[in-house]
JSON list of C-alpha atoms in Angstrom, two decimals:
[
{"chain": "A", "resi": 1, "resn": "GLU", "atom": "CA", "xyz": [2.05, -14.04, -16.46]},
{"chain": "A", "resi": 2, "resn": "THR", "atom": "CA", "xyz": [3.88, -10.72, -16.40]},
{"chain": "A", "resi": 3, "resn": "GLY", "atom": "CA", "xyz": [5.41, -9.11, -13.58]},
{"chain": "A", "resi": 4, "resn": "VAL", "atom": "CA", "xyz": [5.32, -6.35, -11.90]},
{"chain": "A", "resi": 5, "resn": "THR", "atom": "CA", "xyz": [6.56, -3.64, -13.88]},
{"chain": "A", "resi": 6, "resn": "GLN", "atom": "CA", "xyz": [7.25, 0.17, -13.01]},
{"chain": "A", "resi": 7, "resn": "SER", "atom": "CA", "xyz": [8.30, 3.25, -14.44]},
{"chain": "A", "resi": 8, "resn": "PRO", "atom": "CA", "xyz": [10.51, 5.13, -15.03]},
{"chain": "A", "resi": 9, "resn": "THR", "atom": "CA", "xyz": [13.84, 2.92, -14.18]},
{"chain": "A", "resi": 10, "resn": "HIS", "atom": "CA", "xyz": [16.01, 6.49, -13.68]},
{"chain": "A", "resi": 11, "resn": "LEU", "atom": "CA", "xyz": [15.70, 10.02, -13.14]},
{"chain": "A", "resi": 12, "resn": "ILE", "atom": "CA", "xyz": [17.06, 12.84, -11.68]},
{"chain": "A", "resi": 13, "resn": "LYS", "atom": "CA", "xyz": [14.72, 16.12, -9.97]},
{"chain": "A", "resi": 14, "resn": "THR", "atom": "CA", "xyz": [15.97, 18.90, -8.43]},
{"chain": "A", "resi": 15, "resn": "ARG", "atom": "CA", "xyz": [14.62, 19.38, -4.51]},
{"chain": "A", "resi": 16, "resn": "GLY", "atom": "CA", "xyz": [10.78, 21.15, -4.30]},
{"chain": "A", "resi": 17, "resn": "GLN", "atom": "CA", "xyz": [10.01, 19.52, -7.86]},
{"chain": "A", "resi": 18, "resn": "GLN", "atom": "CA", "xyz": [7.06, 17.34, -7.46]},
{"chain": "A", "resi": 19, "resn": "VAL", "atom": "CA", "xyz": [7.34, 13.18, -9.53]},
{"chain": "A", "resi": 20, "resn": "THR", "atom": "CA", "xyz": [5.39, 11.05, -9.70]},
{"chain": "A", "resi": 21, "resn": "LEU", "atom": "CA", "xyz": [6.06, 6.86, -10.41]},
{"chain": "A", "resi": 22, "resn": "ARG", "atom": "CA", "xyz": [4.31, 4.46, -12.11]},
{"chain": "A", "resi": 23, "resn": "CYS", "atom": "CA", "xyz": [3.61, 0.62, -11.35]},
{"chain": "A", "resi": 24, "resn": "SER", "atom": "CA", "xyz": [1.63, -2.44, -12.89]},
{"chain": "A", "resi": 25, "resn": "SER", "atom": "CA", "xyz": [1.09, -4.86, -10.82]},
{"chain": "A", "resi": 26, "resn": "GLN", "atom": "CA", "xyz": [1.66, -8.56, -11.42]},
{"chain": "A", "resi": 27, "resn": "SER", "atom": "CA", "xyz": [-1.52, -10.07, -13.24]},
{"chain": "A", "resi": 28, "resn": "GLY", "atom": "CA", "xyz": [-4.01, -11.46, -10.88]},
{"chain": "A", "resi": 29, "resn": "HIS", "atom": "CA", "xyz": [-2.85, -9.25, -7.94]},
{"chain": "A", "resi": 30, "resn": "ASN", "atom": "CA", "xyz": [-5.31, -6.94, -6.53]},
{"chain": "A", "resi": 31, "resn": "THR", "atom": "CA", "xyz": [-3.06, -5.47, -3.51]},
{"chain": "A", "resi": 32, "resn": "VAL", "atom": "CA", "xyz": [-0.23, -2.30, -4.77]},
{"chain": "A", "resi": 33, "resn": "SER", "atom": "CA", "xyz": [2.51, -1.68, -1.74]},
{"chain": "A", "resi": 34, "resn": "TRP", "atom": "CA", "xyz": [5.10, 0.81, -2.58]},
{"chain": "A", "resi": 35, "resn": "TYR", "atom": "CA", "xyz": [8.64, 0.89, -0.48]},
{"chain": "A", "resi": 36, "resn": "GLN", "atom": "CA", "xyz": [11.31, 3.11, -0.16]},
{"chain": "A", "resi": 37, "resn": "GLN", "atom": "CA", "xyz": [15.15, 1.66, -0.10]},
{"chain": "A", "resi": 38, "resn": "ALA", "atom": "CA", "xyz": [17.70, 4.07, 0.85]},
{"chain": "A", "resi": 39, "resn": "LEU", "atom": "CA", "xyz": [20.82, 3.23, 0.00]},
{"chain": "A", "resi": 40, "resn": "GLY", "atom": "CA", "xyz": [22.43, 0.08, 1.92]},
{"chain": "A", "resi": 41, "resn": "GLN", "atom": "CA", "xyz": [19.08, -0.73, 3.67]},
{"chain": "A", "resi": 42, "resn": "GLY", "atom": "CA", "xyz": [16.00, -2.33, 3.88]},
{"chain": "A", "resi": 43, "resn": "PRO", "atom": "CA", "xyz": [13.08, -1.39, 2.45]},
{"chain": "A", "resi": 44, "resn": "GLN", "atom": "CA", "xyz": [10.58, 0.91, 4.18]},
{"chain": "A", "resi": 45, "resn": "PHE", "atom": "CA", "xyz": [6.97, 0.54, 3.62]},
{"chain": "A", "resi": 46, "resn": "ILE", "atom": "CA", "xyz": [5.19, 3.53, 2.92]},
{"chain": "A", "resi": 47, "resn": "PHE", "atom": "CA", "xyz": [1.63, 2.27, 2.25]},
{"chain": "A", "resi": 48, "resn": "GLN", "atom": "CA", "xyz": [-0.67, -0.17, 0.53]},
{"chain": "A", "resi": 49, "resn": "TYR", "atom": "CA", "xyz": [-3.47, 0.33, -1.61]},
{"chain": "A", "resi": 50, "resn": "TYR", "atom": "CA", "xyz": [-6.26, -2.55, -1.96]},
{"chain": "A", "resi": 51, "resn": "ARG", "atom": "CA", "xyz": [-9.76, -1.44, -4.17]},
{"chain": "A", "resi": 52, "resn": "GLU", "atom": "CA", "xyz": [-8.54, 1.84, -4.65]},
{"chain": "A", "resi": 53, "resn": "GLU", "atom": "CA", "xyz": [-7.89, 2.97, -1.06]},
{"chain": "A", "resi": 54, "resn": "GLU", "atom": "CA", "xyz": [-4.83, 3.03, 1.21]},
{"chain": "A", "resi": 55, "resn": "ASN", "atom": "CA", "xyz": [-5.56, 0.87, 3.73]},
{"chain": "A", "resi": 56, "resn": "GLY", "atom": "CA", "xyz": [-2.16, 0.84, 5.61]},
{"chain": "A", "resi": 57, "resn": "ARG", "atom": "CA", "xyz": [0.95, 3.45, 5.57]},
{"chain": "A", "resi": 58, "resn": "GLY", "atom": "CA", "xyz": [3.53, 3.79, 7.63]},
{"chain": "A", "resi": 59, "resn": "ASN", "atom": "CA", "xyz": [5.94, 6.84, 8.96]},
{"chain": "A", "resi": 60, "resn": "PHE", "atom": "CA", "xyz": [5.78, 8.96, 6.00]},
{"chain": "A", "resi": 61, "resn": "PRO", "atom": "CA", "xyz": [4.67, 12.50, 5.65]},
{"chain": "A", "resi": 62, "resn": "PRO", "atom": "CA", "xyz": [1.14, 13.48, 3.63]},
{"chain": "A", "resi": 63, "resn": "ARG", "atom": "CA", "xyz": [4.07, 14.70, 0.66]},
{"chain": "A", "resi": 64, "resn": "PHE", "atom": "CA", "xyz": [3.72, 11.16, -0.49]},
{"chain": "A", "resi": 65, "resn": "SER", "atom": "CA", "xyz": [0.39, 10.14, -1.76]},
{"chain": "A", "resi": 66, "resn": "GLY", "atom": "CA", "xyz": [-0.51, 7.63, -4.14]},
{"chain": "A", "resi": 67, "resn": "LEU", "atom": "CA", "xyz": [-3.20, 6.38, -6.13]},
{"chain": "A", "resi": 68, "resn": "GLN", "atom": "CA", "xyz": [-4.70, 2.78, -7.67]},
{"chain": "A", "resi": 69, "resn": "PHE", "atom": "CA", "xyz": [-6.82, 2.77, -10.29]},
{"chain": "A", "resi": 70, "resn": "PRO", "atom": "CA", "xyz": [-9.49, 0.18, -11.66]},
{"chain": "A", "resi": 71, "resn": "ASN", "atom": "CA", "xyz": [-6.94, -2.24, -13.50]},
{"chain": "A", "resi": 72, "resn": "TYR", "atom": "CA", "xyz": [-4.36, -2.66, -10.03]},
{"chain": "A", "resi": 73, "resn": "SER", "atom": "CA", "xyz": [-1.77, -0.61, -11.19]},
{"chain": "A", "resi": 74, "resn": "SER", "atom": "CA", "xyz": [-0.83, 2.36, -9.38]},
{"chain": "A", "resi": 75, "resn": "GLU", "atom": "CA", "xyz": [1.29, 5.44, -8.65]},
{"chain": "A", "resi": 76, "resn": "LEU", "atom": "CA", "xyz": [3.21, 7.17, -5.92]},
{"chain": "A", "resi": 77, "resn": "ASN", "atom": "CA", "xyz": [3.72, 11.09, -5.49]},
{"chain": "A", "resi": 78, "resn": "VAL", "atom": "CA", "xyz": [6.01, 12.85, -4.05]},
{"chain": "A", "resi": 79, "resn": "ASN", "atom": "CA", "xyz": [5.37, 16.44, -3.91]},
{"chain": "A", "resi": 80, "resn": "ALA", "atom": "CA", "xyz": [8.26, 19.04, -2.32]},
{"chain": "A", "resi": 81, "resn": "LEU", "atom": "CA", "xyz": [11.04, 16.98, -3.07]},
{"chain": "A", "resi": 82, "resn": "GLU", "atom": "CA", "xyz": [14.14, 16.73, -0.43]},
{"chain": "A", "resi": 83, "resn": "LEU", "atom": "CA", "xyz": [17.36, 15.56, -0.74]},
{"chain": "A", "resi": 84, "resn": "ASP", "atom": "CA", "xyz": [16.95, 12.76, 1.14]},
{"chain": "A", "resi": 85, "resn": "ASP", "atom": "CA", "xyz": [13.90, 11.01, -1.12]},
{"chain": "A", "resi": 86, "resn": "SER", "atom": "CA", "xyz": [16.68, 10.28, -3.21]},
{"chain": "A", "resi": 87, "resn": "ALA", "atom": "CA", "xyz": [16.40, 5.87, -3.41]},
{"chain": "A", "resi": 88, "resn": "LEU", "atom": "CA", "xyz": [15.06, 3.22, -5.16]},
{"chain": "A", "resi": 89, "resn": "TYR", "atom": "CA", "xyz": [11.11, 3.16, -5.04]},
{"chain": "A", "resi": 90, "resn": "LEU", "atom": "CA", "xyz": [10.11, -0.68, -5.14]},
{"chain": "A", "resi": 91, "resn": "CYS", "atom": "CA", "xyz": [6.47, -0.93, -6.12]},
{"chain": "A", "resi": 92, "resn": "ALA", "atom": "CA", "xyz": [5.08, -4.45, -5.19]},
{"chain": "A", "resi": 93, "resn": "SER", "atom": "CA", "xyz": [1.77, -6.31, -5.63]},
{"chain": "A", "resi": 94, "resn": "SER", "atom": "CA", "xyz": [-0.22, -9.58, -4.16]},
{"chain": "A", "resi": 95, "resn": "TRP", "atom": "CA", "xyz": [-3.46, -11.34, -3.44]},
{"chain": "A", "resi": 96, "resn": "GLY", "atom": "CA", "xyz": [-4.45, -10.37, -0.37]},
{"chain": "A", "resi": 97, "resn": "GLY", "atom": "CA", "xyz": [-1.32, -9.46, 0.89]},
{"chain": "A", "resi": 98, "resn": "VAL", "atom": "CA", "xyz": [0.17, -12.11, 0.31]},
{"chain": "A", "resi": 99, "resn": "SER", "atom": "CA", "xyz": [4.00, -13.56, -0.77]},
{"chain": "A", "resi": 100, "resn": "TYR", "atom": "CA", "xyz": [4.32, -9.70, -2.62]},
{"chain": "A", "resi": 101, "resn": "THR", "atom": "CA", "xyz": [6.06, -9.58, -5.89]},
{"chain": "A", "resi": 102, "resn": "PHE", "atom": "CA", "xyz": [8.82, -6.64, -6.39]},
{"chain": "A", "resi": 103, "resn": "GLY", "atom": "CA", "xyz": [9.15, -4.90, -9.18]},
{"chain": "A", "resi": 104, "resn": "SER", "atom": "CA", "xyz": [12.98, -3.63, -10.16]},
{"chain": "A", "resi": 105, "resn": "GLY", "atom": "CA", "xyz": [12.14, -0.72, -9.08]},
{"chain": "A", "resi": 106, "resn": "THR", "atom": "CA", "xyz": [12.28, 3.22, -9.70]},
{"chain": "A", "resi": 107, "resn": "ARG", "atom": "CA", "xyz": [15.80, 5.11, -9.00]},
{"chain": "A", "resi": 108, "resn": "LEU", "atom": "CA", "xyz": [15.30, 8.49, -7.97]},
{"chain": "A", "resi": 109, "resn": "THR", "atom": "CA", "xyz": [17.85, 10.87, -7.39]},
{"chain": "A", "resi": 110, "resn": "VAL", "atom": "CA", "xyz": [17.17, 14.15, -6.38]},
{"chain": "A", "resi": 111, "resn": "VAL", "atom": "CA", "xyz": [19.64, 17.81, -7.00]},
{"chain": "B", "resi": 1, "resn": "GLY", "atom": "CA", "xyz": [11.03, 3.29, 10.80]},
{"chain": "B", "resi": 2, "resn": "GLN", "atom": "CA", "xyz": [11.26, 0.18, 13.06]},
{"chain": "B", "resi": 3, "resn": "GLN", "atom": "CA", "xyz": [13.70, -2.45, 11.18]},
{"chain": "B", "resi": 4, "resn": "LEU", "atom": "CA", "xyz": [14.82, -6.34, 12.40]},
{"chain": "B", "resi": 5, "resn": "ASN", "atom": "CA", "xyz": [17.78, -7.26, 13.81]},
{"chain": "B", "resi": 6, "resn": "GLN", "atom": "CA", "xyz": [19.24, -8.91, 10.62]},
{"chain": "B", "resi": 7, "resn": "SER", "atom": "CA", "xyz": [23.62, -10.75, 11.00]},
{"chain": "B", "resi": 8, "resn": "PRO", "atom": "CA", "xyz": [25.45, -11.73, 10.02]},
{"chain": "B", "resi": 9, "resn": "GLN", "atom": "CA", "xyz": [25.81, -7.92, 7.70]},
{"chain": "B", "resi": 10, "resn": "SER", "atom": "CA", "xyz": [28.15, -9.23, 5.22]},
{"chain": "B", "resi": 11, "resn": "MET", "atom": "CA", "xyz": [30.19, -12.53, 4.87]},
{"chain": "B", "resi": 12, "resn": "PHE", "atom": "CA", "xyz": [32.38, -13.91, 2.45]},
{"chain": "B", "resi": 13, "resn": "ILE", "atom": "CA", "xyz": [31.80, -17.45, 0.90]},
{"chain": "B", "resi": 14, "resn": "GLN", "atom": "CA", "xyz": [33.37, -20.10, -0.80]},
{"chain": "B", "resi": 15, "resn": "GLU", "atom": "CA", "xyz": [32.21, -22.12, -3.13]},
{"chain": "B", "resi": 16, "resn": "GLY", "atom": "CA", "xyz": [30.88, -25.09, -1.66]},
{"chain": "B", "resi": 17, "resn": "GLU", "atom": "CA", "xyz": [30.31, -24.14, 1.95]},
{"chain": "B", "resi": 18, "resn": "ASP", "atom": "CA", "xyz": [27.10, -23.05, 4.26]},
{"chain": "B", "resi": 19, "resn": "VAL", "atom": "CA", "xyz": [25.88, -20.69, 5.25]},
{"chain": "B", "resi": 20, "resn": "SER", "atom": "CA", "xyz": [23.41, -19.71, 7.15]},
{"chain": "B", "resi": 21, "resn": "MET", "atom": "CA", "xyz": [21.91, -16.16, 8.36]},
{"chain": "B", "resi": 22, "resn": "ASN", "atom": "CA", "xyz": [18.97, -14.88, 11.08]},
{"chain": "B", "resi": 23, "resn": "CYS", "atom": "CA", "xyz": [17.02, -11.99, 11.81]},
{"chain": "B", "resi": 24, "resn": "THR", "atom": "CA", "xyz": [15.23, -10.96, 15.63]},
{"chain": "B", "resi": 25, "resn": "SER", "atom": "CA", "xyz": [12.77, -8.84, 16.34]},
{"chain": "B", "resi": 26, "resn": "SER", "atom": "CA", "xyz": [11.18, -7.17, 19.56]},
{"chain": "B", "resi": 27, "resn": "SER", "atom": "CA", "xyz": [8.01, -8.32, 18.23]},
{"chain": "B", "resi": 28, "resn": "ILE", "atom": "CA", "xyz": [5.74, -10.40, 16.86]},
{"chain": "B", "resi": 29, "resn": "PHE", "atom": "CA", "xyz": [5.08, -11.87, 13.22]},
{"chain": "B", "resi": 30, "resn": "ASN", "atom": "CA", "xyz": [3.06, -14.00, 11.72]},
{"chain": "B", "resi": 31, "resn": "THR", "atom": "CA", "xyz": [4.81, -14.40, 8.41]},
{"chain": "B", "resi": 32, "resn": "TRP", "atom": "CA", "xyz": [8.59, -14.50, 7.56]},
{"chain": "B", "resi": 33, "resn": "LEU", "atom": "CA", "xyz": [10.12, -13.75, 4.44]},
{"chain": "B", "resi": 34, "resn": "TRP", "atom": "CA", "xyz": [13.40, -14.68, 3.15]},
{"chain": "B", "resi": 35, "resn": "TYR", "atom": "CA", "xyz": [14.20, -12.36, -0.15]},
{"chain": "B", "resi": 36, "resn": "LYS", "atom": "CA", "xyz": [17.64, -12.07, -2.66]},
{"chain": "B", "resi": 37, "resn": "GLN", "atom": "CA", "xyz": [18.10, -8.68, -4.12]},
{"chain": "B", "resi": 38, "resn": "ASP", "atom": "CA", "xyz": [20.60, -8.17, -6.60]},
{"chain": "B", "resi": 39, "resn": "PRO", "atom": "CA", "xyz": [22.06, -4.99, -8.07]},
{"chain": "B", "resi": 40, "resn": "GLY", "atom": "CA", "xyz": [19.75, -2.97, -10.06]},
{"chain": "B", "resi": 41, "resn": "GLU", "atom": "CA", "xyz": [17.04, -5.49, -9.21]},
{"chain": "B", "resi": 42, "resn": "GLY", "atom": "CA", "xyz": [14.20, -5.50, -7.08]},
{"chain": "B", "resi": 43, "resn": "PRO", "atom": "CA", "xyz": [13.61, -8.35, -3.70]},
{"chain": "B", "resi": 44, "resn": "VAL", "atom": "CA", "xyz": [12.86, -11.75, -5.01]},
{"chain": "B", "resi": 45, "resn": "LEU", "atom": "CA", "xyz": [11.17, -14.10, -2.80]},
{"chain": "B", "resi": 46, "resn": "LEU", "atom": "CA", "xyz": [12.96, -16.94, -1.98]},
{"chain": "B", "resi": 47, "resn": "ILE", "atom": "CA", "xyz": [11.24, -18.87, 0.80]},
{"chain": "B", "resi": 48, "resn": "ALA", "atom": "CA", "xyz": [7.73, -17.71, 2.76]},
{"chain": "B", "resi": 49, "resn": "LEU", "atom": "CA", "xyz": [7.13, -19.21, 6.19]},
{"chain": "B", "resi": 50, "resn": "TYR", "atom": "CA", "xyz": [3.27, -18.92, 7.65]},
{"chain": "B", "resi": 51, "resn": "LYS", "atom": "CA", "xyz": [3.56, -20.72, 11.23]},
{"chain": "B", "resi": 52, "resn": "ALA", "atom": "CA", "xyz": [5.66, -21.07, 14.41]},
{"chain": "B", "resi": 53, "resn": "GLY", "atom": "CA", "xyz": [8.08, -23.59, 14.49]},
{"chain": "B", "resi": 54, "resn": "GLU", "atom": "CA", "xyz": [7.39, -24.22, 10.71]},
{"chain": "B", "resi": 55, "resn": "LEU", "atom": "CA", "xyz": [10.52, -25.18, 8.44]},
{"chain": "B", "resi": 56, "resn": "THR", "atom": "CA", "xyz": [10.80, -24.89, 4.58]},
{"chain": "B", "resi": 57, "resn": "SER", "atom": "CA", "xyz": [13.08, -25.78, 1.68]},
{"chain": "B", "resi": 58, "resn": "ASN", "atom": "CA", "xyz": [13.64, -24.19, -1.56]},
{"chain": "B", "resi": 59, "resn": "GLY", "atom": "CA", "xyz": [16.27, -26.40, -3.05]},
{"chain": "B", "resi": 60, "resn": "ARG", "atom": "CA", "xyz": [19.84, -25.78, -1.55]},
{"chain": "B", "resi": 61, "resn": "LEU", "atom": "CA", "xyz": [17.62, -23.14, 1.06]},
{"chain": "B", "resi": 62, "resn": "THR", "atom": "CA", "xyz": [16.02, -23.53, 4.29]},
{"chain": "B", "resi": 63, "resn": "ALA", "atom": "CA", "xyz": [14.19, -21.41, 6.46]},
{"chain": "B", "resi": 64, "resn": "GLN", "atom": "CA", "xyz": [13.13, -21.71, 9.97]},
{"chain": "B", "resi": 65, "resn": "PHE", "atom": "CA", "xyz": [9.72, -19.58, 11.64]},
{"chain": "B", "resi": 66, "resn": "GLY", "atom": "CA", "xyz": [11.17, -19.60, 15.30]},
{"chain": "B", "resi": 67, "resn": "ILE", "atom": "CA", "xyz": [8.42, -21.26, 17.95]},
{"chain": "B", "resi": 68, "resn": "THR", "atom": "CA", "xyz": [8.66, -17.35, 19.75]},
{"chain": "B", "resi": 69, "resn": "ARG", "atom": "CA", "xyz": [7.19, -15.90, 16.23]},
{"chain": "B", "resi": 70, "resn": "LYS", "atom": "CA", "xyz": [10.30, -13.16, 17.05]},
{"chain": "B", "resi": 71, "resn": "ASP", "atom": "CA", "xyz": [13.23, -14.85, 14.97]},
{"chain": "B", "resi": 72, "resn": "SER", "atom": "CA", "xyz": [14.09, -16.84, 11.91]},
{"chain": "B", "resi": 73, "resn": "PHE", "atom": "CA", "xyz": [16.70, -18.11, 10.33]},
{"chain": "B", "resi": 74, "resn": "LEU", "atom": "CA", "xyz": [18.11, -18.95, 6.34]},
{"chain": "B", "resi": 75, "resn": "ASN", "atom": "CA", "xyz": [20.18, -21.29, 5.41]},
{"chain": "B", "resi": 76, "resn": "ILE", "atom": "CA", "xyz": [22.15, -22.04, 2.35]},
{"chain": "B", "resi": 77, "resn": "SER", "atom": "CA", "xyz": [23.84, -25.74, 1.89]},
{"chain": "B", "resi": 78, "resn": "ALA", "atom": "CA", "xyz": [26.76, -25.74, -0.76]},
{"chain": "B", "resi": 79, "resn": "SER", "atom": "CA", "xyz": [27.03, -22.61, -1.80]},
{"chain": "B", "resi": 80, "resn": "ILE", "atom": "CA", "xyz": [27.47, -21.35, -5.59]},
{"chain": "B", "resi": 81, "resn": "PRO", "atom": "CA", "xyz": [28.89, -17.96, -7.18]},
{"chain": "B", "resi": 82, "resn": "SER", "atom": "CA", "xyz": [25.24, -17.20, -7.89]},
{"chain": "B", "resi": 83, "resn": "ASP", "atom": "CA", "xyz": [24.22, -16.97, -4.38]},
{"chain": "B", "resi": 84, "resn": "VAL", "atom": "CA", "xyz": [26.05, -13.51, -3.82]},
{"chain": "B", "resi": 85, "resn": "GLY", "atom": "CA", "xyz": [23.60, -10.67, -3.49]},
{"chain": "B", "resi": 86, "resn": "ILE", "atom": "CA", "xyz": [21.75, -9.40, -0.49]},
{"chain": "B", "resi": 87, "resn": "TYR", "atom": "CA", "xyz": [19.47, -11.41, 1.82]},
{"chain": "B", "resi": 88, "resn": "PHE", "atom": "CA", "xyz": [16.32, -9.72, 3.40]},
{"chain": "B", "resi": 89, "resn": "CYS", "atom": "CA", "xyz": [14.46, -10.95, 6.31]},
{"chain": "B", "resi": 90, "resn": "ALA", "atom": "CA", "xyz": [10.89, -9.47, 6.53]},
{"chain": "B", "resi": 91, "resn": "GLY", "atom": "CA", "xyz": [8.65, -9.79, 8.71]},
{"chain": "B", "resi": 92, "resn": "GLN", "atom": "CA", "xyz": [4.96, -9.04, 8.89]},
{"chain": "B", "resi": 93, "resn": "ILE", "atom": "CA", "xyz": [1.83, -8.87, 11.43]},
{"chain": "B", "resi": 94, "resn": "ASP", "atom": "CA", "xyz": [-1.50, -8.26, 9.88]},
{"chain": "B", "resi": 95, "resn": "GLY", "atom": "CA", "xyz": [-1.60, -9.67, 5.73]},
{"chain": "B", "resi": 96, "resn": "SER", "atom": "CA", "xyz": [-4.13, -7.30, 5.28]},
{"chain": "B", "resi": 97, "resn": "GLN", "atom": "CA", "xyz": [-2.36, -4.24, 6.41]},
{"chain": "B", "resi": 98, "resn": "GLY", "atom": "CA", "xyz": [0.68, -4.80, 4.18]},
{"chain": "B", "resi": 99, "resn": "ASN", "atom": "CA", "xyz": [3.36, -3.77, 6.38]},
{"chain": "B", "resi": 100, "resn": "LEU", "atom": "CA", "xyz": [6.90, -5.85, 5.59]},
{"chain": "B", "resi": 101, "resn": "ILE", "atom": "CA", "xyz": [9.31, -5.21, 7.80]},
{"chain": "B", "resi": 102, "resn": "PHE", "atom": "CA", "xyz": [12.57, -5.32, 6.49]},
{"chain": "B", "resi": 103, "resn": "GLY", "atom": "CA", "xyz": [16.24, -6.39, 8.34]},
{"chain": "B", "resi": 104, "resn": "LYS", "atom": "CA", "xyz": [19.20, -4.43, 6.65]},
{"chain": "B", "resi": 105, "resn": "GLY", "atom": "CA", "xyz": [20.13, -7.10, 4.82]},
{"chain": "B", "resi": 106, "resn": "THR", "atom": "CA", "xyz": [23.11, -9.92, 4.45]},
{"chain": "B", "resi": 107, "resn": "LYS", "atom": "CA", "xyz": [25.54, -9.39, 1.84]},
{"chain": "B", "resi": 108, "resn": "LEU", "atom": "CA", "xyz": [26.97, -12.28, 0.24]},
{"chain": "B", "resi": 109, "resn": "SER", "atom": "CA", "xyz": [30.60, -12.14, -1.41]},
{"chain": "B", "resi": 110, "resn": "VAL", "atom": "CA", "xyz": [32.62, -14.54, -2.72]},
{"chain": "B", "resi": 111, "resn": "LYS", "atom": "CA", "xyz": [36.48, -14.66, -0.89]},
{"chain": "B", "resi": 112, "resn": "PRO", "atom": "CA", "xyz": [39.12, -13.31, -3.14]}
]
């Protein structure tokens, strides 16, 4: 059974650029959630995808968007990057919204 | 964003000691989860609680879902060096919406 894998592990972007982060869900999981974790804080919920549809969203602006594919993998897209977007982005998968398994995250630095 | 009140923020442990931490919320939750996060890694699920009053153990770890549904605690008995890390509580109101609300974490370090 493979766990949740995220790519890339680290990247550096310039303010105003766009970024795409990728996540492969754990085998058998049909639900993917994305979280933003600032340094020294707990993860903050961005949104969740189930059956390729967004079915829950946290307090993040529309420039944060996502996709889920038929194989349940997912992408997080962030447009017009701001310095405050620098954080660890975590993907979590589950079956039916129970007992989420997290990936190791993507460390995004915006300069 | 909304977060749970988790305490203590940090604590030092000596091998063999018991450790306690807790989370409180002004909101009622239907699920409480406890995670551990090591540097450079994502959170790893330790214990999941689904019913008010539930007491669940996982080895040396024990967690309880408060009867008011607004709090939970985690105990670690006979701590060992590999217990060092950051522990997060997370509450969930509705599983279908996926919204886990996390505390700010309790950082466990080894006593110098």
